[in-house]
CSV table of C-alpha atoms in Angstrom, one decimal:
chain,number,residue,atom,x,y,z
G,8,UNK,CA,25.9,2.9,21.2
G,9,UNK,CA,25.3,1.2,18.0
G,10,UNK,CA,23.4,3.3,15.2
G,11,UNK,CA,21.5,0.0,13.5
G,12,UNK,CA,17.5,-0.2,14.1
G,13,UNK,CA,16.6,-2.2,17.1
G,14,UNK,CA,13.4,-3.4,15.4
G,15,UNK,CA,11.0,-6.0,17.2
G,16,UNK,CA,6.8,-6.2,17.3
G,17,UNK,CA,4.3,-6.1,20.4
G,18,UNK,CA,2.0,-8.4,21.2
G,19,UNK,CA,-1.1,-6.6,19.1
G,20,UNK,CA,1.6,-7.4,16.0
G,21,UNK,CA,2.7,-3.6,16.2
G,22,UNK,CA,5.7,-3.3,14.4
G,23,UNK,CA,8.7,-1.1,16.0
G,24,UNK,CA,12.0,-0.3,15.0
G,25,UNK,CA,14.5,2.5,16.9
G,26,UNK,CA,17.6,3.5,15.8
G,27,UNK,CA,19.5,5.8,17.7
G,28,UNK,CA,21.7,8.9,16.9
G,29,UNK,CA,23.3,10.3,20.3
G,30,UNK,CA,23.6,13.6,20.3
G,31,UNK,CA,21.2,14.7,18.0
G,32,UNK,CA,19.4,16.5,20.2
G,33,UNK,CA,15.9,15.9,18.5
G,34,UNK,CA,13.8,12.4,18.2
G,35,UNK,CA,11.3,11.9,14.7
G,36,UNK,CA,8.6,9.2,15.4
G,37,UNK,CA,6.7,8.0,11.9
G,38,UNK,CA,3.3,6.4,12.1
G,39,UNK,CA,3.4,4.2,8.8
G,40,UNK,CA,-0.1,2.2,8.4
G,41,UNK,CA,-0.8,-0.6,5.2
G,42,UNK,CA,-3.8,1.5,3.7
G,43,UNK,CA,-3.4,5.0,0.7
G,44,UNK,CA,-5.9,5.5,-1.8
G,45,UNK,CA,-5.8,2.0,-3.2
G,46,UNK,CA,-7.6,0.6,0.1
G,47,UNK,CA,-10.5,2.8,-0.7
G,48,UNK,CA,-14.1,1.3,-0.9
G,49,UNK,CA,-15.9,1.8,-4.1
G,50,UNK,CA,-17.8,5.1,-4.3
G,51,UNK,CA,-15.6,6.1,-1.2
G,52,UNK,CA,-12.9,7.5,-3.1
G,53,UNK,CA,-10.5,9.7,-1.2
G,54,UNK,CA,-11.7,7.6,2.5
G,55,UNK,CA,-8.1,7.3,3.4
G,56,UNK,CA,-7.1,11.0,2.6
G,57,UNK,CA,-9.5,12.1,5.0
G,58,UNK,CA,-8.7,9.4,7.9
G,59,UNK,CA,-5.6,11.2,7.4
G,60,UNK,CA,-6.9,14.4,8.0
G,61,UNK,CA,-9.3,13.4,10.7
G,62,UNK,CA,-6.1,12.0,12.7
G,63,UNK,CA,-5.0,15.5,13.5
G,64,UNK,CA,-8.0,16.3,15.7
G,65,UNK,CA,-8.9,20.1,16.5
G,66,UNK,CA,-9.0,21.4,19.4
G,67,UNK,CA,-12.1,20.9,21.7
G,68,UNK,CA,-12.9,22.0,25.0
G,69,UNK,CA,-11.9,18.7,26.8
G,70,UNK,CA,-8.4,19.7,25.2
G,71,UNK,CA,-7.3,22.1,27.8
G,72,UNK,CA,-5.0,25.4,27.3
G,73,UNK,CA,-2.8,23.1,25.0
G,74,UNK,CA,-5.2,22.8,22.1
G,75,UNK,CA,-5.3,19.9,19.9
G,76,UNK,CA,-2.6,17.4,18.4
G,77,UNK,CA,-0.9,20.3,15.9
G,78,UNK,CA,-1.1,23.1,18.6
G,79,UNK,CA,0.5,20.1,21.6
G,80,UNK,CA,3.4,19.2,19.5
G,81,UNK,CA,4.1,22.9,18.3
G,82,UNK,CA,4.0,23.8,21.6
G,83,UNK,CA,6.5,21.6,22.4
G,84,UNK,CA,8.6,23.4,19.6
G,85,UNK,CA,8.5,20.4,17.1
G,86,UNK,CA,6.3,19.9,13.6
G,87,UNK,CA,4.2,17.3,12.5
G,88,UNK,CA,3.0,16.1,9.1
G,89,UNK,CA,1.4,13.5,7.2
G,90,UNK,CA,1.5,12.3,3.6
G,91,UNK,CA,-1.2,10.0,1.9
G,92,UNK,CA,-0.1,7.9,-0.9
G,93,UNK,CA,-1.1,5.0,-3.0
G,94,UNK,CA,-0.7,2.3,-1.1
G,95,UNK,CA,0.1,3.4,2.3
G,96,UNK,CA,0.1,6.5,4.6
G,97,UNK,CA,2.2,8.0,6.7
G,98,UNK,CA,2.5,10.7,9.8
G,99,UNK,CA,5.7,12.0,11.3
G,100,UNK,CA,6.7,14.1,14.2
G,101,UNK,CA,9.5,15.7,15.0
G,102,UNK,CA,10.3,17.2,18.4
G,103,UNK,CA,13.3,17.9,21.0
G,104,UNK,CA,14.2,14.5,22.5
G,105,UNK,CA,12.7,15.2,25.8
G,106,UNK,CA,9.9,15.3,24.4
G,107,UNK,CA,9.8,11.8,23.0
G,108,UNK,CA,7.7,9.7,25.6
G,109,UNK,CA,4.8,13.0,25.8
G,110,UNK,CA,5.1,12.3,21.5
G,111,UNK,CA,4.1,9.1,22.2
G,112,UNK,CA,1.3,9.0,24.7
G,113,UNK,CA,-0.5,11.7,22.1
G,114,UNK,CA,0.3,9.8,18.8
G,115,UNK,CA,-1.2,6.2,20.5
G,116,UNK,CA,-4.2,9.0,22.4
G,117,UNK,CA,-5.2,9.6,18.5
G,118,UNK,CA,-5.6,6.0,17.7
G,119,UNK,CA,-7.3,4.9,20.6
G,120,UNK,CA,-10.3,8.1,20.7
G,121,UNK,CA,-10.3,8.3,16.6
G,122,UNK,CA,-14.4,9.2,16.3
G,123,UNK,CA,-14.8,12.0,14.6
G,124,UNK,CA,-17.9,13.7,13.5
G,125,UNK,CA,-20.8,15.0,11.0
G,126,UNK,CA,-19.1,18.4,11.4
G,127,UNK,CA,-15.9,17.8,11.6
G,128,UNK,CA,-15.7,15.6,8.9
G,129,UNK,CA,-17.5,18.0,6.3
G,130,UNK,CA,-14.5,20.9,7.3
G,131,UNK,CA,-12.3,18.3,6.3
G,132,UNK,CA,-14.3,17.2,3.3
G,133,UNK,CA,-14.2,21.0,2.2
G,134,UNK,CA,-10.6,21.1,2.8
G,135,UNK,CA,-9.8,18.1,0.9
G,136,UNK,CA,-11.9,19.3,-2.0
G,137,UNK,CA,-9.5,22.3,-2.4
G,138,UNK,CA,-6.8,19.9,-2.2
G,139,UNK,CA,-8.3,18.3,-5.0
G,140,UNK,CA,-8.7,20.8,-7.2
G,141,UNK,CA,-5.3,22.0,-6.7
G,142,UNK,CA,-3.9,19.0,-7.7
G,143,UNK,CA,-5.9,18.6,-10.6
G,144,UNK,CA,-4.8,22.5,-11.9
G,145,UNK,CA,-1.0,21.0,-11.4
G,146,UNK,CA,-1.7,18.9,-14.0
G,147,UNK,CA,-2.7,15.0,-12.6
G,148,UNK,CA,0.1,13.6,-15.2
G,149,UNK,CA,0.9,10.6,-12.5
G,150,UNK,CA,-2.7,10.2,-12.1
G,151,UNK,CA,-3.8,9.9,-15.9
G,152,UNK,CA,-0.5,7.8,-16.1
G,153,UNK,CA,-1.2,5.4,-13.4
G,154,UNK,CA,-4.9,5.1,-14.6
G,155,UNK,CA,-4.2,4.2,-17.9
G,156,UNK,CA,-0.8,1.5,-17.1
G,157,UNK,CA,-2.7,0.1,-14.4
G,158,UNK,CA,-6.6,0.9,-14.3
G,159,UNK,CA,-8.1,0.0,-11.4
G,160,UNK,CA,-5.6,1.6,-9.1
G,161,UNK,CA,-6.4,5.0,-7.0
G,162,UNK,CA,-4.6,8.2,-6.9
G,163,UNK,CA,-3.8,9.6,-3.3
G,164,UNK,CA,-6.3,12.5,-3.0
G,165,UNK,CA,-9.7,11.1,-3.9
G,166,UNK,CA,-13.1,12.3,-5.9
G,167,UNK,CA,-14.3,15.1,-4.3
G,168,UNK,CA,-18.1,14.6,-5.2
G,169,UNK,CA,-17.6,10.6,-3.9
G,170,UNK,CA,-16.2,12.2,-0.5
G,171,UNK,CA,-19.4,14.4,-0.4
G,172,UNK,CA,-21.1,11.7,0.4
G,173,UNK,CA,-19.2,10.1,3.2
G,174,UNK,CA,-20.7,9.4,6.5
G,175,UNK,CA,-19.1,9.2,10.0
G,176,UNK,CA,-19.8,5.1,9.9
G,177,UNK,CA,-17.7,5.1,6.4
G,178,UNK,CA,-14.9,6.9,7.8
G,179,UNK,CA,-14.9,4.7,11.4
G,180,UNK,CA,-15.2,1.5,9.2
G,181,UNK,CA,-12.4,2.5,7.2
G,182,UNK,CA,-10.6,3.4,10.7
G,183,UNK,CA,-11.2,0.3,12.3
G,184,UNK,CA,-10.5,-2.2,8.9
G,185,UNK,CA,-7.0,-0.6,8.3
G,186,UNK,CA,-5.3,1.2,11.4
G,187,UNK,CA,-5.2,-2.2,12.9
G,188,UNK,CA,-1.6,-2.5,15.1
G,189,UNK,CA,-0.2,-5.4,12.7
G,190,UNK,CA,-0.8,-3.1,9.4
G,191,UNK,CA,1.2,-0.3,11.4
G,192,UNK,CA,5.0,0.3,12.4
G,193,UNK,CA,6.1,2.9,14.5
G,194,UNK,CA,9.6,3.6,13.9
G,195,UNK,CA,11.6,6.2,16.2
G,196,UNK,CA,14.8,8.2,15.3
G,197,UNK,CA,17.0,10.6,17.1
G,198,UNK,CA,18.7,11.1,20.9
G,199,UNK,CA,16.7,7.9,22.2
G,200,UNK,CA,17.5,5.3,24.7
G,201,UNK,CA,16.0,2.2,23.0
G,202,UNK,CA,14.8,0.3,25.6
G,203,UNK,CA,13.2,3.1,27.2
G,204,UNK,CA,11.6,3.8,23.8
G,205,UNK,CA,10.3,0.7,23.5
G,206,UNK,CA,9.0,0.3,27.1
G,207,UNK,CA,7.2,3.8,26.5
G,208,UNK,CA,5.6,2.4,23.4
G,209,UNK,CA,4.7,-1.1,24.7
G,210,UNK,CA,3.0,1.0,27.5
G,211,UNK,CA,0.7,3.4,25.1
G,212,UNK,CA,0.1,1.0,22.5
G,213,UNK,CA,-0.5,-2.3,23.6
G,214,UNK,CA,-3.9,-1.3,24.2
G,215,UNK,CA,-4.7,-1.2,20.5
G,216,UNK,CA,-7.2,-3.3,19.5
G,217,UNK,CA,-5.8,-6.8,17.9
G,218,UNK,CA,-9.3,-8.0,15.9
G,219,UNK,CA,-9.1,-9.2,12.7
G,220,UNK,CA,-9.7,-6.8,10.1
G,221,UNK,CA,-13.0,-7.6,7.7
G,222,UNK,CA,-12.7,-8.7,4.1
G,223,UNK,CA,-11.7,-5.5,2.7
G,224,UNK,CA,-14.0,-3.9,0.0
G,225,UNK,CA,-12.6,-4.3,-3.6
G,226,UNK,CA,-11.9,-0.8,-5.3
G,227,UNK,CA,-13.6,-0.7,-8.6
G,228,UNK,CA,-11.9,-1.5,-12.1
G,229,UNK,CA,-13.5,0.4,-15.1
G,230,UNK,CA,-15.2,-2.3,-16.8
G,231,UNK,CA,-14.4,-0.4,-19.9
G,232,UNK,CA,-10.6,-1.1,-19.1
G,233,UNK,CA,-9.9,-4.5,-17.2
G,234,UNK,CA,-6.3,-4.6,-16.1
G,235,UNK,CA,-4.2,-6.6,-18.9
G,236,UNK,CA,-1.3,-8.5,-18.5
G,237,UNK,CA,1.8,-6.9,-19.5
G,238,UNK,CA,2.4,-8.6,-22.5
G,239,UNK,CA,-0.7,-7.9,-24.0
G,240,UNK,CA,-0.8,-4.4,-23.4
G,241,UNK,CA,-1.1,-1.8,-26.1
G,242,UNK,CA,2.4,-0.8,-26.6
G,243,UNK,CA,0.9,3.2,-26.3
G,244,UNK,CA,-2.1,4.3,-24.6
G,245,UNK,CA,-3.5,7.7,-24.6
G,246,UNK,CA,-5.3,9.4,-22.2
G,247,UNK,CA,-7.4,12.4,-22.3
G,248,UNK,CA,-5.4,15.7,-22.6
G,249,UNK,CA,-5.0,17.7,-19.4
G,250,UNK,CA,-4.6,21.4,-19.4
G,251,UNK,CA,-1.4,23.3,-18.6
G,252,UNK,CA,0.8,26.3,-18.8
G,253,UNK,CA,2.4,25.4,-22.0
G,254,UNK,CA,1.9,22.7,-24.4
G,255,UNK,CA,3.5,19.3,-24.4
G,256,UNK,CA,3.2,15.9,-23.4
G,257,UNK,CA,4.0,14.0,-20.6
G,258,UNK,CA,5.2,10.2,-21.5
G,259,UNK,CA,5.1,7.2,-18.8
G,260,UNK,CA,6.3,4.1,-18.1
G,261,UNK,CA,5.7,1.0,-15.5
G,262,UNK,CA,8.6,0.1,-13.6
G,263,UNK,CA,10.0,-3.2,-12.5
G,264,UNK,CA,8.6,-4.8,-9.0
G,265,UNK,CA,11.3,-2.9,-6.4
G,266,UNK,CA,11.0,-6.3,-4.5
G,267,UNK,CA,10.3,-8.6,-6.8
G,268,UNK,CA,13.0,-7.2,-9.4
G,269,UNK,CA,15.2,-4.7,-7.3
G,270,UNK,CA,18.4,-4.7,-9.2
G,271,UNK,CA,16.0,-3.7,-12.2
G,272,UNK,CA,14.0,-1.3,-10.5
G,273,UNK,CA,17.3,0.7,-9.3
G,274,UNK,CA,18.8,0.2,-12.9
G,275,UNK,CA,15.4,2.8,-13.9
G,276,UNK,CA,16.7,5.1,-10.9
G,277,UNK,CA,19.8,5.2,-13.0
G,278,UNK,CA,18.5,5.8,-15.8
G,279,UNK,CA,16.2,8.6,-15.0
G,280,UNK,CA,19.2,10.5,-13.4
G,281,UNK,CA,21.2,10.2,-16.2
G,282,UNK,CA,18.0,11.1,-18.6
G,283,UNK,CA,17.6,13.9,-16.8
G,284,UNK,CA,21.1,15.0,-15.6
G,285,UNK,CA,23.0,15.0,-19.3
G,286,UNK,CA,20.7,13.0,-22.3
G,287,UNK,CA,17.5,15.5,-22.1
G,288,UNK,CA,19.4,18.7,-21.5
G,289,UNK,CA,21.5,17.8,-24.7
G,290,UNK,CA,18.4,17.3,-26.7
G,291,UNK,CA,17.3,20.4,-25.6
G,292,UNK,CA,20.2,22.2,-27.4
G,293,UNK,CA,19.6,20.3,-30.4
G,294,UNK,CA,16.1,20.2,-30.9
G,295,UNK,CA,14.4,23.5,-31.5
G,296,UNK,CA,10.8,22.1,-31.1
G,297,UNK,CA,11.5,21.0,-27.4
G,298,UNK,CA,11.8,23.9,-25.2
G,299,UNK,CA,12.2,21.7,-21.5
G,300,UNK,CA,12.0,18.5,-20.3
G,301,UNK,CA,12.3,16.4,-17.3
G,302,UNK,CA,12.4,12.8,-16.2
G,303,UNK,CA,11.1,11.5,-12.7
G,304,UNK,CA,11.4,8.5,-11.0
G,305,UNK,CA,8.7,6.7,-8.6
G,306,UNK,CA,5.8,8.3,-7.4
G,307,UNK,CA,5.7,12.2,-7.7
G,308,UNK,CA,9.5,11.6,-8.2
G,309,UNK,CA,9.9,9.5,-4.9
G,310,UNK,CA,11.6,5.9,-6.2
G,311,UNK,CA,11.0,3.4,-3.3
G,312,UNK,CA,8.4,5.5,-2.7
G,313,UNK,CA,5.8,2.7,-2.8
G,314,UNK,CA,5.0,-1.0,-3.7
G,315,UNK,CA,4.4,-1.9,-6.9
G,316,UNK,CA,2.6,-0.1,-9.2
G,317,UNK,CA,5.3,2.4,-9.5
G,318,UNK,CA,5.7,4.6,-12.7
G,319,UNK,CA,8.9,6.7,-14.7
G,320,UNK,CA,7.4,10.0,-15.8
G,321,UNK,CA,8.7,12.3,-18.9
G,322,UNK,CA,7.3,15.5,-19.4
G,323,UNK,CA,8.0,17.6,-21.7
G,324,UNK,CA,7.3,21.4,-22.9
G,325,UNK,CA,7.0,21.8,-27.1
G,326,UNK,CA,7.0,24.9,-29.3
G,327,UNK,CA,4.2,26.1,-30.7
G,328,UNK,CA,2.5,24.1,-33.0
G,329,UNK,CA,5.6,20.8,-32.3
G,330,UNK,CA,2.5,18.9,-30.5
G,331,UNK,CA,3.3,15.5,-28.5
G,332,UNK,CA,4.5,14.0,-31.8
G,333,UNK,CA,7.8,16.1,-31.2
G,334,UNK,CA,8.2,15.0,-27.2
G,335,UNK,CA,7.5,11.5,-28.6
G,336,UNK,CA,10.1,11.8,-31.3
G,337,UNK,CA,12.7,13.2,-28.7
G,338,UNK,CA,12.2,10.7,-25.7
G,339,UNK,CA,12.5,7.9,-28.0
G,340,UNK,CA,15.7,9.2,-29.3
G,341,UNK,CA,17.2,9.2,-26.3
G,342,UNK,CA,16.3,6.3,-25.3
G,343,UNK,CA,17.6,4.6,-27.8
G,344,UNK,CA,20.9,6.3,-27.7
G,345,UNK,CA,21.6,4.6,-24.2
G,346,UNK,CA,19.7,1.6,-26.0
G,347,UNK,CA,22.0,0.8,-27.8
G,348,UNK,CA,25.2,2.4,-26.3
G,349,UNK,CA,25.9,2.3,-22.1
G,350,UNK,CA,26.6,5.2,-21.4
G,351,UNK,CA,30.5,6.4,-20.5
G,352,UNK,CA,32.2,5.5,-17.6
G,353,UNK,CA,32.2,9.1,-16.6
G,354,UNK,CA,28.6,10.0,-17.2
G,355,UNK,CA,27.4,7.0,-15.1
G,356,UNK,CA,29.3,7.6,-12.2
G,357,UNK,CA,28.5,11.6,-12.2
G,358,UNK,CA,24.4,10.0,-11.9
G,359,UNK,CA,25.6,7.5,-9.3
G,360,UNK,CA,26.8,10.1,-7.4
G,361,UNK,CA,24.1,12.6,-7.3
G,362,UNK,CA,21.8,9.7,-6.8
G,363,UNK,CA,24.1,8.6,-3.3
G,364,UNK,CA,24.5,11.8,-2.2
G,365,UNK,CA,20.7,12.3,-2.3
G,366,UNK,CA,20.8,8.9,0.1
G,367,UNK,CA,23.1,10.9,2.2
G,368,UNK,CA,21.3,13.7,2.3
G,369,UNK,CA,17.8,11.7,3.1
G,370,UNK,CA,19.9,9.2,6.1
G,371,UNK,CA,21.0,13.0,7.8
G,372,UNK,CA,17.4,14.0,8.3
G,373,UNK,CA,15.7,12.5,11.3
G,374,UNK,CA,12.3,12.9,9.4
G,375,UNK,CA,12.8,11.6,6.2
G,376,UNK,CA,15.1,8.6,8.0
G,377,UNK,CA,12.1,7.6,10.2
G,378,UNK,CA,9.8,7.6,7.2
G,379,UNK,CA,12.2,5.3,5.2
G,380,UNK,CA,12.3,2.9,8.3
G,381,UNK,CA,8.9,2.6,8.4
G,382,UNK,CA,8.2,2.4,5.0
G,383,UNK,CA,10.6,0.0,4.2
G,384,UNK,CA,9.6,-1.9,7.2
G,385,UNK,CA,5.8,-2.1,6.0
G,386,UNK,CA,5.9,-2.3,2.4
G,387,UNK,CA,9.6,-4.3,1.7
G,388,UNK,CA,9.6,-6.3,4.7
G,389,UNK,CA,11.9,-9.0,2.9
G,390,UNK,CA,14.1,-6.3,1.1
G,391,UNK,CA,17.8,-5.5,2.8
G,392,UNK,CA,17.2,-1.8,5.3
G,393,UNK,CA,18.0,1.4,3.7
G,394,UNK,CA,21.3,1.3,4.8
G,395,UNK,CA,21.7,-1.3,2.1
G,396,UNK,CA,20.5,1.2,-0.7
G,397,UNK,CA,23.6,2.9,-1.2
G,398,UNK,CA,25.9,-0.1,-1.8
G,399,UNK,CA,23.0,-1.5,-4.2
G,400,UNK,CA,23.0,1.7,-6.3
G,401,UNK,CA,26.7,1.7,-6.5
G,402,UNK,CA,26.3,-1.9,-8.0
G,403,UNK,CA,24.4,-0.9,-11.1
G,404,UNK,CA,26.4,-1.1,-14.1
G,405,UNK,CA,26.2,0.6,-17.3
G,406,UNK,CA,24.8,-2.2,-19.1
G,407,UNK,CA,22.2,-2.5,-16.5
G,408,UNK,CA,20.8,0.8,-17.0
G,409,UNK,CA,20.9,0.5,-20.9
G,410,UNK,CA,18.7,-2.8,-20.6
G,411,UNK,CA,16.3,-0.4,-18.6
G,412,UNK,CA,16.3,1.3,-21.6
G,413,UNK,CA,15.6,-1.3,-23.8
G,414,UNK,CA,12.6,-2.3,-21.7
G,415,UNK,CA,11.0,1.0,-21.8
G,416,UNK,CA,11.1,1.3,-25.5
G,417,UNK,CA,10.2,-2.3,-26.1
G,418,UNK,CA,7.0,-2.2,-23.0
G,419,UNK,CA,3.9,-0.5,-22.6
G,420,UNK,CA,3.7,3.4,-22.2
G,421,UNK,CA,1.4,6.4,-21.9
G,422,UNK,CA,0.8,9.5,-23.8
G,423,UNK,CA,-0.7,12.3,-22.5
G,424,UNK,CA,-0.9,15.7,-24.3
G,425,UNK,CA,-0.9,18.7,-22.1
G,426,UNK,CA,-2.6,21.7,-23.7
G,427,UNK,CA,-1.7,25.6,-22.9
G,428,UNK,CA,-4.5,27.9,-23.2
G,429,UNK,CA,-5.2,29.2,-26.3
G,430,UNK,CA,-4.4,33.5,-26.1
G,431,UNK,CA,-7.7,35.6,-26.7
G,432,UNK,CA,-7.8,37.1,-30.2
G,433,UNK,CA,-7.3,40.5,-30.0
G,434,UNK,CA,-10.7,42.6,-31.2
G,435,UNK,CA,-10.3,44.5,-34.4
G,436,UNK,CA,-11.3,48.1,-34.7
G,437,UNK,CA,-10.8,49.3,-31.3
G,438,UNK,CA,-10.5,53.0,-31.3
G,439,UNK,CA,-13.1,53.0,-34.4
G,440,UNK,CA,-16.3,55.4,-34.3
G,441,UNK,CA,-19.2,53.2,-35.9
């Protein structure tokens, strides 16, 4: 049986696409819907963090012995998950391929009796709260990065004093605005029968309601910082500092479109690895005031991750007393080094291969392949499958990637200095009588 997606839409504009592996013995279905944190209304920040949470229902007593959604599919010995980002979120199952067409009735059961309430949704308010915080003691680097490159745009996880205030009527508007079935795509992976897949999912999710969604509420833009066009951005902007466990800075960069510019977009994937795989450890060695550093590409380190606005993030740990002027100093020397000379032959195809054997290793797992169908599906509808990745990646030359370096030294960036806490003074005269 062929291993390309079969890929189609029902009638309510659900998008679909199966692909096959016989054999595997497991099947991963991904939920993939056109709404993260940038779809949230104003004051509401963090609305579609906690539709994600509310989609995985506990269980009540018109659940039966089997629980809710977490304890059914557990049961049936597979996992489940769900990741919010910025512009879109995403929930994936995996179980043993019998299992496939009981998968489905549950995942459509959730979208069709989504009404969750008071109660339910301040435990999950709590929850997220923690979440929150959490993030925010890891650092927030993307965050503060995103925020200053492109204000106006939303983190993933939300404000946890604007979620405080959420009613059951916000999140159910939210619910019934965005998990429309033409913002969604289900995409199925694993030991599958396609036609029987999609018969089973015409059969539990044509009932989905087709009206058209409302005019969507505008997320706020600070009017302190209205988004600027590129070329008339400061060439460095610095944000507030955020704590962390040792001092440095953390340095980013807006990326090329990945549709509108993909060749450029995967020349920065390039880049980073190499950054990251040979330039920054050399610097390293050399410069005594940087004791790490690291380079990542796309959001949280995911490239094709998400849509445009996507970021390149450097972080790097000082010595005491080196300050951000000394990560400053050293990511701009490396830049220009690949500036102004490709890189070798040799070095370039090391990163290239790292970089395809991470495709490899991504295409082998039924979760993360059903996630990139449905991703790719909903967010690059006119860009080639992720089959085509690889042979795209190959095609970046060393000239390519030192352009990408050009443009990062030569475009807008953020600075953000990252403070370690300051030791306690030790008292003086302990042991003293007085």
């Amino acid at each position: 049986m062929s291993t390309s997606p079969y890929g189609g839409r029902l009638a309510n504009g659900l998008g679909l696409a199966v692909e096959p592996r016989p054999g595997a013995g497991l099947v991963s279905v991904a939920l993939t819907v056109a709404a993260g944190g940038d779809a949230d209304p104003a004051g509401l920040h963090g609305t579609a963090h906690l539709v994600e949470h509310l989609m995985f229902p506990r269980a009540a007593a018109s659940d039966g012995p089997d629980g809710g959604h977490v304890a059914r599919v557990e049961g049936a010995g597979g996992v489940c998950n769900a990741e919010t980002h910025r512009d879109h979120t995403v929930f994936h199952t995996t179980v043993p391929a019998g299992m496939l067409t009981e998968v489905l009735e549950w995942e459509a059961r959730r979208l069709l009796t989504f009404a969750p309430t008071e109660s339910v949704l301040r435990t999950e308010t709590s929850v997220i709260a923690e979440e929150i915080r959490g993030a925010a003691a890891a650092g927030g680097v993307w965050e503060a990065a995103l925020a200053a490159l492109h204000p106006g745009s939303r983190d993933s996880f939300g404000t946890a004093a604007e979620l405080a205030g959420a009613t059951a009527a916000d999140v159910d508007a939210f619910f019934r605005r965005h998990y429309r079935p033409d913002a969604m795509v289900l995409s199925v992976v694993g030991e599958v029968d396609p036609d029987r897949a999609a018969a089973s999912v015409d059969r539990f999710f044509a009932g989905l309601p087709t009206a058209p969604a409302p005019a969507p509420t505008p997320a706020p833009t600070p009017a302190s910082a209205p988004a600027p066009a590129r070329t008339a951005a400061p060439a460095t902007i610095r944000t507030a500092p955020l704590p962390s466990p040792v001092s440095g800075a953390a340095l980013g960069h807006p990326l090329p479109d990945p549709v509108l510019d993909r060749s450029g977009y995967l020349a920065h994937v390039v880049l980073a690895e190499i950054l990251g795989r040979t330039r920054l450890p050399r610097l390293n060695r050399r410069d005594p005031r940087i004791v790490s550093a690291r380079v990542t590409c796309g959001y949280h380190g995911q490239w094709l991750g998400g849509a445009a606005p996507d970021l390149l993030l450097a972080q790097f740990a000082t010595a005491p007393g080196a300050g951000p002027r000394a990560a400053a100093d050293g990511w701009r020397e490396v830049l220009t080094e690949l500036a102004e000379r490709p890189a070798d032959p040799a070095e370039h195809r090391r990163a290239l291969n790292a970089l395809l054997l991470a495709c490899h290793r991504r295409a082998d797992s039924l979760t993360a392949r059903s996630v990139s169908l449905g991703r790719t599906a909903l967010l690059f509808p006119t860009a080639p499958g992720p089959d085509a990745l690889p042979g795209d990646l190959a095609r970046v030359t060393p000239a390519e990637v030192s352009a990408a370096a050009r443009a990062l030294l030569s475009g807008p960036s953020s600075v953000t200095e990252l403070t370690a806490p300051t030791a306690p003074t030790a008292p003086t005269g302990i042991g003293e009588n007085r």
